JSON list of N, CA and C in Angstrom, two decimals:
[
{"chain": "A", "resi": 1, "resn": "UNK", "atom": "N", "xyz": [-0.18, -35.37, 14.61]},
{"chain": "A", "resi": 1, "resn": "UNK", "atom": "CA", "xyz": [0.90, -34.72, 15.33]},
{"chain": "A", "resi": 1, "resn": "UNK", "atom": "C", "xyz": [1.53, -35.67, 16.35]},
{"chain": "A", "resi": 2, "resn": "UNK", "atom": "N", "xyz": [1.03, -36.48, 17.07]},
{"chain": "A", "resi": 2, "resn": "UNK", "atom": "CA", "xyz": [1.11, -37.52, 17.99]},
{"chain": "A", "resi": 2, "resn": "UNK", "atom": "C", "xyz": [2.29, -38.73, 17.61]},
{"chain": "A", "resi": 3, "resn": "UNK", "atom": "N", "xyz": [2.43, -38.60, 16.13]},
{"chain": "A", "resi": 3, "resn": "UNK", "atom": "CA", "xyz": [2.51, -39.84, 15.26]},
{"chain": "A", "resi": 3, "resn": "UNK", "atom": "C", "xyz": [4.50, -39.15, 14.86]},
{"chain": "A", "resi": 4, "resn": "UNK", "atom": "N", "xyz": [4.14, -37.98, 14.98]},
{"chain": "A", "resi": 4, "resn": "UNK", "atom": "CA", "xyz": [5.53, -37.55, 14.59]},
{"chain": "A", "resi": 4, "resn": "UNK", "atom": "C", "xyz": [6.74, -37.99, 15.43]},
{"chain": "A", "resi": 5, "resn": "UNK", "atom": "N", "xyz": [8.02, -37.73, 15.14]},
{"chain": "A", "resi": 5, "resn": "UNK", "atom": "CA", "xyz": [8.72, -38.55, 16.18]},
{"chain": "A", "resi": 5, "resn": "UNK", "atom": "C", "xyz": [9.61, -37.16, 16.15]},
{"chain": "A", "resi": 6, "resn": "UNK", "atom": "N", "xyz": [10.35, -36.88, 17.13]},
{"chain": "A", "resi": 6, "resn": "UNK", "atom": "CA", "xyz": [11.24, -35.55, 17.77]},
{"chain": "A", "resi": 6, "resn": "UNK", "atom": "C", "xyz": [11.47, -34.39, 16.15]},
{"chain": "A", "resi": 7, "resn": "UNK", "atom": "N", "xyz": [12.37, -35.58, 15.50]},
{"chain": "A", "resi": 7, "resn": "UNK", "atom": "CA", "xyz": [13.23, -35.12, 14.72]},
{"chain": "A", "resi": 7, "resn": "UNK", "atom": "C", "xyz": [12.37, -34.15, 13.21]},
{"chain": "A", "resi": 8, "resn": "UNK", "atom": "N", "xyz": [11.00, -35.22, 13.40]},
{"chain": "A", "resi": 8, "resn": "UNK", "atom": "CA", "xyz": [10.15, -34.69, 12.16]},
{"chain": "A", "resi": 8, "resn": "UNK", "atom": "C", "xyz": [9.29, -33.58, 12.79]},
{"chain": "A", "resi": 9, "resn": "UNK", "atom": "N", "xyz": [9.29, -34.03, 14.31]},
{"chain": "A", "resi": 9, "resn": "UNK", "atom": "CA", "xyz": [8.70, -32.15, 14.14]},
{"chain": "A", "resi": 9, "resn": "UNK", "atom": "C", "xyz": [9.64, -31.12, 14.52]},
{"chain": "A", "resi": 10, "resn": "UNK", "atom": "N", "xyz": [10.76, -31.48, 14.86]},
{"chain": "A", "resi": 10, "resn": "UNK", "atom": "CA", "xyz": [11.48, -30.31, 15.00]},
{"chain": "A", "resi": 10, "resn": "UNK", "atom": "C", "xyz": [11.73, -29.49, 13.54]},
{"chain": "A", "resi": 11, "resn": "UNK", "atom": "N", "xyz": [11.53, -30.94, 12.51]},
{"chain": "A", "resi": 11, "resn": "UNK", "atom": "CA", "xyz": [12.28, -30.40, 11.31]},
{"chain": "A", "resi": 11, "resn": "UNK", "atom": "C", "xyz": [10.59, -29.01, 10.67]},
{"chain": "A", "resi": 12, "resn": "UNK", "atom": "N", "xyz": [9.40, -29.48, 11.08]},
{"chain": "A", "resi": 12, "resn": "UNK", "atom": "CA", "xyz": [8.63, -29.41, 10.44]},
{"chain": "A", "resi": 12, "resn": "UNK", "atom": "C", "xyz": [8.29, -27.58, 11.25]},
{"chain": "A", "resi": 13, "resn": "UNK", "atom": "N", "xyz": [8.68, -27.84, 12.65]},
{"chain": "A", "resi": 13, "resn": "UNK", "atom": "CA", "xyz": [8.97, -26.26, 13.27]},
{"chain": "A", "resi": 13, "resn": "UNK", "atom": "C", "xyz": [9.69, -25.64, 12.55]},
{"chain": "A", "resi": 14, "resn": "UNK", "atom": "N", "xyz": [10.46, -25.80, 12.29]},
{"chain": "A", "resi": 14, "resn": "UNK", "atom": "CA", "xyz": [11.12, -25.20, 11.62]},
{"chain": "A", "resi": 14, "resn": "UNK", "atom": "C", "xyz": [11.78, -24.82, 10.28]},
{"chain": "A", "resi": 15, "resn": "UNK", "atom": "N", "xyz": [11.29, -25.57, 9.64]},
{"chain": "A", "resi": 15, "resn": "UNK", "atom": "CA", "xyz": [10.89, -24.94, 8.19]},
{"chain": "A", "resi": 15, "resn": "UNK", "atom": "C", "xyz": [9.78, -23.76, 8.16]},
{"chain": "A", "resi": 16, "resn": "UNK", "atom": "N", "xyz": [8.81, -23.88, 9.01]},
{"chain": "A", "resi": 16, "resn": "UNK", "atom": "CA", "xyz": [7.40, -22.83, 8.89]},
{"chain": "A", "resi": 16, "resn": "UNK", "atom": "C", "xyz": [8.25, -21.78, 9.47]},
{"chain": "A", "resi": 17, "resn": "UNK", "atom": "N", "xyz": [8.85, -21.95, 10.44]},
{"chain": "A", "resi": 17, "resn": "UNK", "atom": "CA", "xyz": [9.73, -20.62, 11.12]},
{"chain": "A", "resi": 17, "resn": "UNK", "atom": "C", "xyz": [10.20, -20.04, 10.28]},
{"chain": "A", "resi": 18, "resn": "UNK", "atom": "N", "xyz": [11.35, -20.57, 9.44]},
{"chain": "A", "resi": 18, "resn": "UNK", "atom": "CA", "xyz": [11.95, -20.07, 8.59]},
{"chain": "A", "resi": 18, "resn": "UNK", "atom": "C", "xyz": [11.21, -19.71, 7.22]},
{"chain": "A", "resi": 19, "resn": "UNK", "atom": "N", "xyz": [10.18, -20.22, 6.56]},
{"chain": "A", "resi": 19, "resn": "UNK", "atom": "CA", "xyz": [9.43, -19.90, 5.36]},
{"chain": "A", "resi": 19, "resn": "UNK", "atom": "C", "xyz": [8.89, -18.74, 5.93]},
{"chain": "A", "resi": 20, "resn": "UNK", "atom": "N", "xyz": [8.60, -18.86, 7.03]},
{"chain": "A", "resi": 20, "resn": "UNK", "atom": "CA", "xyz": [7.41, -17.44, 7.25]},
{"chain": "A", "resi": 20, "resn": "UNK", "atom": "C", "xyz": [8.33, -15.83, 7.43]},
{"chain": "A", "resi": 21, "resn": "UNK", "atom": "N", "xyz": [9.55, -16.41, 7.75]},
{"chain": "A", "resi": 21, "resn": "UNK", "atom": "CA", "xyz": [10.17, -14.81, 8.08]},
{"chain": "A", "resi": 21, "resn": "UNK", "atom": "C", "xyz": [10.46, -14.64, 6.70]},
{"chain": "A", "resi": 22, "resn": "UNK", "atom": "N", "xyz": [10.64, -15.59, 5.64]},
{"chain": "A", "resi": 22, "resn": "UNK", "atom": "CA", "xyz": [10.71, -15.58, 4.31]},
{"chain": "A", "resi": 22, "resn": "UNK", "atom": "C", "xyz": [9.54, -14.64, 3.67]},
{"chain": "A", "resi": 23, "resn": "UNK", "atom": "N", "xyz": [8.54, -15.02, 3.81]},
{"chain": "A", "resi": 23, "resn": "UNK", "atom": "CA", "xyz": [7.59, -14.04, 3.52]},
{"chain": "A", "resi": 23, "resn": "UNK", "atom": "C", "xyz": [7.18, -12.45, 4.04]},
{"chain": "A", "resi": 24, "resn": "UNK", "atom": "N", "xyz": [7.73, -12.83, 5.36]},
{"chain": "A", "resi": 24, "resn": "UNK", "atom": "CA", "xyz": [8.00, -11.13, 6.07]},
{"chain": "A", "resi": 24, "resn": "UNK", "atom": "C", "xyz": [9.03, -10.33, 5.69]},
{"chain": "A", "resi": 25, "resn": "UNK", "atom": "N", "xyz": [9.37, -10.93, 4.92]},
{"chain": "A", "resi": 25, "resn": "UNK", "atom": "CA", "xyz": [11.10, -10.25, 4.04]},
{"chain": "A", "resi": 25, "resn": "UNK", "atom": "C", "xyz": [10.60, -9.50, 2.74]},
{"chain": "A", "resi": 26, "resn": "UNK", "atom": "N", "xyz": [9.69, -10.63, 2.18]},
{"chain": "A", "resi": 26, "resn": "UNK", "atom": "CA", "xyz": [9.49, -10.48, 0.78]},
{"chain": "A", "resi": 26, "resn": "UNK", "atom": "C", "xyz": [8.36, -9.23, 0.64]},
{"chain": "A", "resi": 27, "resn": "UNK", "atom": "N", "xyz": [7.51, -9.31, 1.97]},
{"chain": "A", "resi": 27, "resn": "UNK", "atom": "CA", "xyz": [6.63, -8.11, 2.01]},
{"chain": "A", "resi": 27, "resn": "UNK", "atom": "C", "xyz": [7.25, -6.78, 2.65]},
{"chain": "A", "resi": 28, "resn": "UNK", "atom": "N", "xyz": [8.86, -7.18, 3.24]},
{"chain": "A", "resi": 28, "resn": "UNK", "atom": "CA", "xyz": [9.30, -5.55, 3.43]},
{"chain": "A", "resi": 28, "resn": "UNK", "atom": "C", "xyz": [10.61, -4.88, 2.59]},
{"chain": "A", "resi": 29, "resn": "UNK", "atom": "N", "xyz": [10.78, -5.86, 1.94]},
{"chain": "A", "resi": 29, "resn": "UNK", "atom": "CA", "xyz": [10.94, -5.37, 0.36]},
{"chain": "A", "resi": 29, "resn": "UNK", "atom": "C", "xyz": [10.37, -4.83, -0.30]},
{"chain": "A", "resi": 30, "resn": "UNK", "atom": "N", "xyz": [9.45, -5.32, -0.61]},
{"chain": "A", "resi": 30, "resn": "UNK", "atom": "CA", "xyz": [8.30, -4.96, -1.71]},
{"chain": "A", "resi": 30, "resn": "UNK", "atom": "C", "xyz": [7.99, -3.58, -0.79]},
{"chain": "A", "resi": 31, "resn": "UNK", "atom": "N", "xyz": [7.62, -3.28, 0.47]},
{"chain": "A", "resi": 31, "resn": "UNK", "atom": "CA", "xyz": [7.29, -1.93, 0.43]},
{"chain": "A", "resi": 31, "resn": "UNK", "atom": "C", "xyz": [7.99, -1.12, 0.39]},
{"chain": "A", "resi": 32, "resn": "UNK", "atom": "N", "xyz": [9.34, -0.86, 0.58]},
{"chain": "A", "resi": 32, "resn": "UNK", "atom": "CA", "xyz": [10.79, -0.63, 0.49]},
{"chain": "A", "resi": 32, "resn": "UNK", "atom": "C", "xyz": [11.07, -0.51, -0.76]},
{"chain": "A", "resi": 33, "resn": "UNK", "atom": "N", "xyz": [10.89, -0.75, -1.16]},
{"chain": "A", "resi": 33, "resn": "UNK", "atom": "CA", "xyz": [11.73, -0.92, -2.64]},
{"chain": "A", "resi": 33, "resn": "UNK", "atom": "C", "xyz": [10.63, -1.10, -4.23]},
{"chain": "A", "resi": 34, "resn": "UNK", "atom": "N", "xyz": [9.93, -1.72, -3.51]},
{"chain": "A", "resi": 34, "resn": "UNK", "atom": "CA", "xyz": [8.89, -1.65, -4.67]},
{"chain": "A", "resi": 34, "resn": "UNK", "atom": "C", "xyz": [9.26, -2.63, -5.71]},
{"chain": "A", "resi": 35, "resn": "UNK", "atom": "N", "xyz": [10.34, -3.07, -5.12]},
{"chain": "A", "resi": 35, "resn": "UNK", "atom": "CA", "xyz": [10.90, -4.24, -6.33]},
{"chain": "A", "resi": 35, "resn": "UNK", "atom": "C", "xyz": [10.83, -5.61, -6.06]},
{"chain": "A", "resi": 36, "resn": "UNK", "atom": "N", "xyz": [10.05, -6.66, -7.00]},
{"chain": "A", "resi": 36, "resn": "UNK", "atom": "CA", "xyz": [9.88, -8.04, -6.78]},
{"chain": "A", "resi": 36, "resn": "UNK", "atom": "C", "xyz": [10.95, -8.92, -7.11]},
{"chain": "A", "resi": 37, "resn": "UNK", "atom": "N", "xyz": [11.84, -8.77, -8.16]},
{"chain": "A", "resi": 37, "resn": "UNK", "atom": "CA", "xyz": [12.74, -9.42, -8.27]},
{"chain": "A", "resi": 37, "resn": "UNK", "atom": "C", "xyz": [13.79, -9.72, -7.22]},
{"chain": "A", "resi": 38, "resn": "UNK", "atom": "N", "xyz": [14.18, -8.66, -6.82]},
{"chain": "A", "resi": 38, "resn": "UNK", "atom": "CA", "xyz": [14.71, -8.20, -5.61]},
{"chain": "A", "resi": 38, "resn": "UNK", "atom": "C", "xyz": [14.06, -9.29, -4.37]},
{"chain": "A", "resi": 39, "resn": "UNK", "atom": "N", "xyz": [13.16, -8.93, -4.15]},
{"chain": "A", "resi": 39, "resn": "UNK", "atom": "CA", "xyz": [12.54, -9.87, -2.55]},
{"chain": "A", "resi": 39, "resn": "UNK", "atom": "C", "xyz": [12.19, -11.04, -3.38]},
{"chain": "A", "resi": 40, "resn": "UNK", "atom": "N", "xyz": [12.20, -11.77, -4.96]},
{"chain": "A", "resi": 40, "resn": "UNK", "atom": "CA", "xyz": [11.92, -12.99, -4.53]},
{"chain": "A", "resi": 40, "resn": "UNK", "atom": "C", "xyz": [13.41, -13.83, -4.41]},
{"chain": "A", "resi": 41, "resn": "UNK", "atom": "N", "xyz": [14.10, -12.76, -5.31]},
{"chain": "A", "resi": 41, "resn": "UNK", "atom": "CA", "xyz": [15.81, -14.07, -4.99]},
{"chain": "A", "resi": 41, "resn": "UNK", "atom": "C", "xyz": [15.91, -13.96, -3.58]},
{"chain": "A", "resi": 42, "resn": "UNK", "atom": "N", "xyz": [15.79, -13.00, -2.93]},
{"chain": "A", "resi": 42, "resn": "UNK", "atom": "CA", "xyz": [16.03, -13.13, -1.10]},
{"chain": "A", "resi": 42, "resn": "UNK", "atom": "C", "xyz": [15.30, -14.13, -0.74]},
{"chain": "A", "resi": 43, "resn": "UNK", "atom": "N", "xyz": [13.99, -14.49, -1.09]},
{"chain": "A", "resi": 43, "resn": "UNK", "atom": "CA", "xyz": [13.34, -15.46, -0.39]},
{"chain": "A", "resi": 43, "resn": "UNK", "atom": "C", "xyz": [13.76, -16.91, -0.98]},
{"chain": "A", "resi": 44, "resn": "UNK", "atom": "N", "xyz": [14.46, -17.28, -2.29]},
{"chain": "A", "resi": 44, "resn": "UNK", "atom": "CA", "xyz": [14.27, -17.90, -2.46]},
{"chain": "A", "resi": 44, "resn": "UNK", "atom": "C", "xyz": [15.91, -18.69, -1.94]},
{"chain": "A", "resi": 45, "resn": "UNK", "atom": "N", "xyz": [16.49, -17.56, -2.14]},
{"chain": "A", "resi": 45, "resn": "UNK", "atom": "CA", "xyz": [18.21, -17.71, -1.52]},
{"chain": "A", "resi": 45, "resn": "UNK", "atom": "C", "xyz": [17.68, -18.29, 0.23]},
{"chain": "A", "resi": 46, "resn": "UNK", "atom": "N", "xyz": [17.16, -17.60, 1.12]},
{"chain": "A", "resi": 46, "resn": "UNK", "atom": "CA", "xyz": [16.56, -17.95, 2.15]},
{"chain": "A", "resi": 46, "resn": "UNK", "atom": "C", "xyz": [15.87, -19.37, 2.24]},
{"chain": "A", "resi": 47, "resn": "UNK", "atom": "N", "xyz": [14.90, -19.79, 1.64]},
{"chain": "A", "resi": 47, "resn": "UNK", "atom": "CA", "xyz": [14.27, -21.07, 1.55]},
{"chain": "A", "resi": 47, "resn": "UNK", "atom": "C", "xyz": [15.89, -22.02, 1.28]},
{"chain": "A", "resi": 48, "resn": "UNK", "atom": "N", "xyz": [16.20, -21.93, 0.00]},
{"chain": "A", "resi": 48, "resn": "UNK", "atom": "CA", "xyz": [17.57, -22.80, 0.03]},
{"chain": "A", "resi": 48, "resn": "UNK", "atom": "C", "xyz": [17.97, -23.35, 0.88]},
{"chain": "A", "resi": 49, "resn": "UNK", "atom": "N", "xyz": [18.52, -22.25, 1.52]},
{"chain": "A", "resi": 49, "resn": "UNK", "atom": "CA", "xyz": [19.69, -22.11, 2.95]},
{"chain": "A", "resi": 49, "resn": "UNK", "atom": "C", "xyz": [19.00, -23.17, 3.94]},
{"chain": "A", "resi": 50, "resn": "UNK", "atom": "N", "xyz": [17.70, -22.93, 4.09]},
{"chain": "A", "resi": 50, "resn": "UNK", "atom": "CA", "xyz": [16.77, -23.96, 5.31]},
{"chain": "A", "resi": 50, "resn": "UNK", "atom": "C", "xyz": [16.43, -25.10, 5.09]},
{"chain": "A", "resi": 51, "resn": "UNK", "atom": "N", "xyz": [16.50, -25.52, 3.46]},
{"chain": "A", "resi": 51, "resn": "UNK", "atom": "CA", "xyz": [16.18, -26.90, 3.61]},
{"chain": "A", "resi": 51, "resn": "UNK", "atom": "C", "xyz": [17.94, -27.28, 3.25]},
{"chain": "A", "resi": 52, "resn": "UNK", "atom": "N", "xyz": [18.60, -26.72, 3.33]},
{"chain": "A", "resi": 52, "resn": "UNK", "atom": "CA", "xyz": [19.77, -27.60, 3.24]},
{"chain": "A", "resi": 52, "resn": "UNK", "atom": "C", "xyz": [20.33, -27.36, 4.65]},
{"chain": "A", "resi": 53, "resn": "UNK", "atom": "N", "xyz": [20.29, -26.43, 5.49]},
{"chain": "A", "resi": 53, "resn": "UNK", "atom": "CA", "xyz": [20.82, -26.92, 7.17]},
{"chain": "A", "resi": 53, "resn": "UNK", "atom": "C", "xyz": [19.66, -28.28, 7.97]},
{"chain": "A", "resi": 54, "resn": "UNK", "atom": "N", "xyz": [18.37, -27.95, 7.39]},
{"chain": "A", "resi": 54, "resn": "UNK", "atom": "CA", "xyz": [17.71, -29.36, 7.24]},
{"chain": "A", "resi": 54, "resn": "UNK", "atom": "C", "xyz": [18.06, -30.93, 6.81]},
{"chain": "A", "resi": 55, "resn": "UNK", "atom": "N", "xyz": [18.94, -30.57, 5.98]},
{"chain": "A", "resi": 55, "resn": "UNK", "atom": "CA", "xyz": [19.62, -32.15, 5.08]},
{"chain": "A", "resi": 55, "resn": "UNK", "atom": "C", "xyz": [20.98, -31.83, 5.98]},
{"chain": "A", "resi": 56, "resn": "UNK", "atom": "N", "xyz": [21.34, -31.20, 6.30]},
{"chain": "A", "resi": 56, "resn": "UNK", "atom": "CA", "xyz": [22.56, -31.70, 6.58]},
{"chain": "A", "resi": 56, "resn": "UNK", "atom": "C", "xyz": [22.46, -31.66, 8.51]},
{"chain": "A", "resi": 57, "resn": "UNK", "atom": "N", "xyz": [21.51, -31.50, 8.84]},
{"chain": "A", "resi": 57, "resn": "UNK", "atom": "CA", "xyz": [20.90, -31.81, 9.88]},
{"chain": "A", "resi": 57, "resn": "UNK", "atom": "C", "xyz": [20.62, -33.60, 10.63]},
{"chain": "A", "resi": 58, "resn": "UNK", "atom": "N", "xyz": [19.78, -33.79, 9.16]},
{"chain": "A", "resi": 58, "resn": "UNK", "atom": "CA", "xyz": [19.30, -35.15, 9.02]},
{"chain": "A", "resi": 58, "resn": "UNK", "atom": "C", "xyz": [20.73, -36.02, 8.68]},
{"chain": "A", "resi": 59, "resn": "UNK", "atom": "N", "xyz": [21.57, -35.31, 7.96]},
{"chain": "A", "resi": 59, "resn": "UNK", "atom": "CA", "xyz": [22.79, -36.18, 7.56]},
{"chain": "A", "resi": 59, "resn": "UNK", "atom": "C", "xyz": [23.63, -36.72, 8.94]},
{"chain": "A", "resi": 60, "resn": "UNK", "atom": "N", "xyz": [23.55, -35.47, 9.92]},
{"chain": "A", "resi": 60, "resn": "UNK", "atom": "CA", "xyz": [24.51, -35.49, 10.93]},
{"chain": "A", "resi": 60, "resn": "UNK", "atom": "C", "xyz": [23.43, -36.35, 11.91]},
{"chain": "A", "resi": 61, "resn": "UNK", "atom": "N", "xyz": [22.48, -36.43, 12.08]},
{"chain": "A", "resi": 61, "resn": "UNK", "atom": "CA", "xyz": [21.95, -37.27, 13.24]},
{"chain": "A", "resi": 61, "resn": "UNK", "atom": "C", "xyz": [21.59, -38.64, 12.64]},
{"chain": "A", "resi": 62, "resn": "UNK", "atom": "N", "xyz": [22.31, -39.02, 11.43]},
{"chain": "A", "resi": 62, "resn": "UNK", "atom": "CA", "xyz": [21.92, -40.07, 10.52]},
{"chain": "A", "resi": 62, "resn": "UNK", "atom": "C", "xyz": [23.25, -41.35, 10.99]},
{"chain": "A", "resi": 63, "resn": "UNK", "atom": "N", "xyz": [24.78, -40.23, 11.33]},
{"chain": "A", "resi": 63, "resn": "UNK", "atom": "CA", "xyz": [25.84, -41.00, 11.21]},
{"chain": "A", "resi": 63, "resn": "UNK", "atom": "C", "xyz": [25.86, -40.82, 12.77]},
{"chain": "A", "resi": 64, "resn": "UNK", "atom": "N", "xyz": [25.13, -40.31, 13.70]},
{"chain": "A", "resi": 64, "resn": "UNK", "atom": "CA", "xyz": [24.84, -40.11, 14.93]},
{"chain": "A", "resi": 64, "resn": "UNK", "atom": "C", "xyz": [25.93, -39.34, 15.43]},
{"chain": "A", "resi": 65, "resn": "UNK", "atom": "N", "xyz": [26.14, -38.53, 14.82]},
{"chain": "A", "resi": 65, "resn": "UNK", "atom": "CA", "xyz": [26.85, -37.00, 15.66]},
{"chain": "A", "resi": 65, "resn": "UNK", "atom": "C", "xyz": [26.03, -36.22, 16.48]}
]
């Protein structure tokens, strides 16, 4: 953890942030609805979304915006 530098753990906060409400989605679907198809495109539409404000994160502090 020591070894990380700002950017890799901010990135690494926050992917778990975001995967995990991913999974709190997918389990209140499923009791809701009873339907898996349903909560896994949400989660997976969700995961998407986070690693690409991630890349384009890294893109923008790359050209130093």
């Amino acid at each position: 953890m020591h070894q990380l530098s700002s950017f890799q753990l901010f990135t690494l906060v926050f992917l778990a942030s975001t995967f995990s409400s991913c999974m709190v989605t997918i389990t209140a679907i499923i009791r809701q609805m009873g339907c898996w198809k349903t909560a896994l495109s949400i989660v997976v539409k969700q995961m998407i979304t986070s690693i690409l404000c991630i890349c384009l994160f890294a893109v923008l502090i790359c050209i130093g915006l």
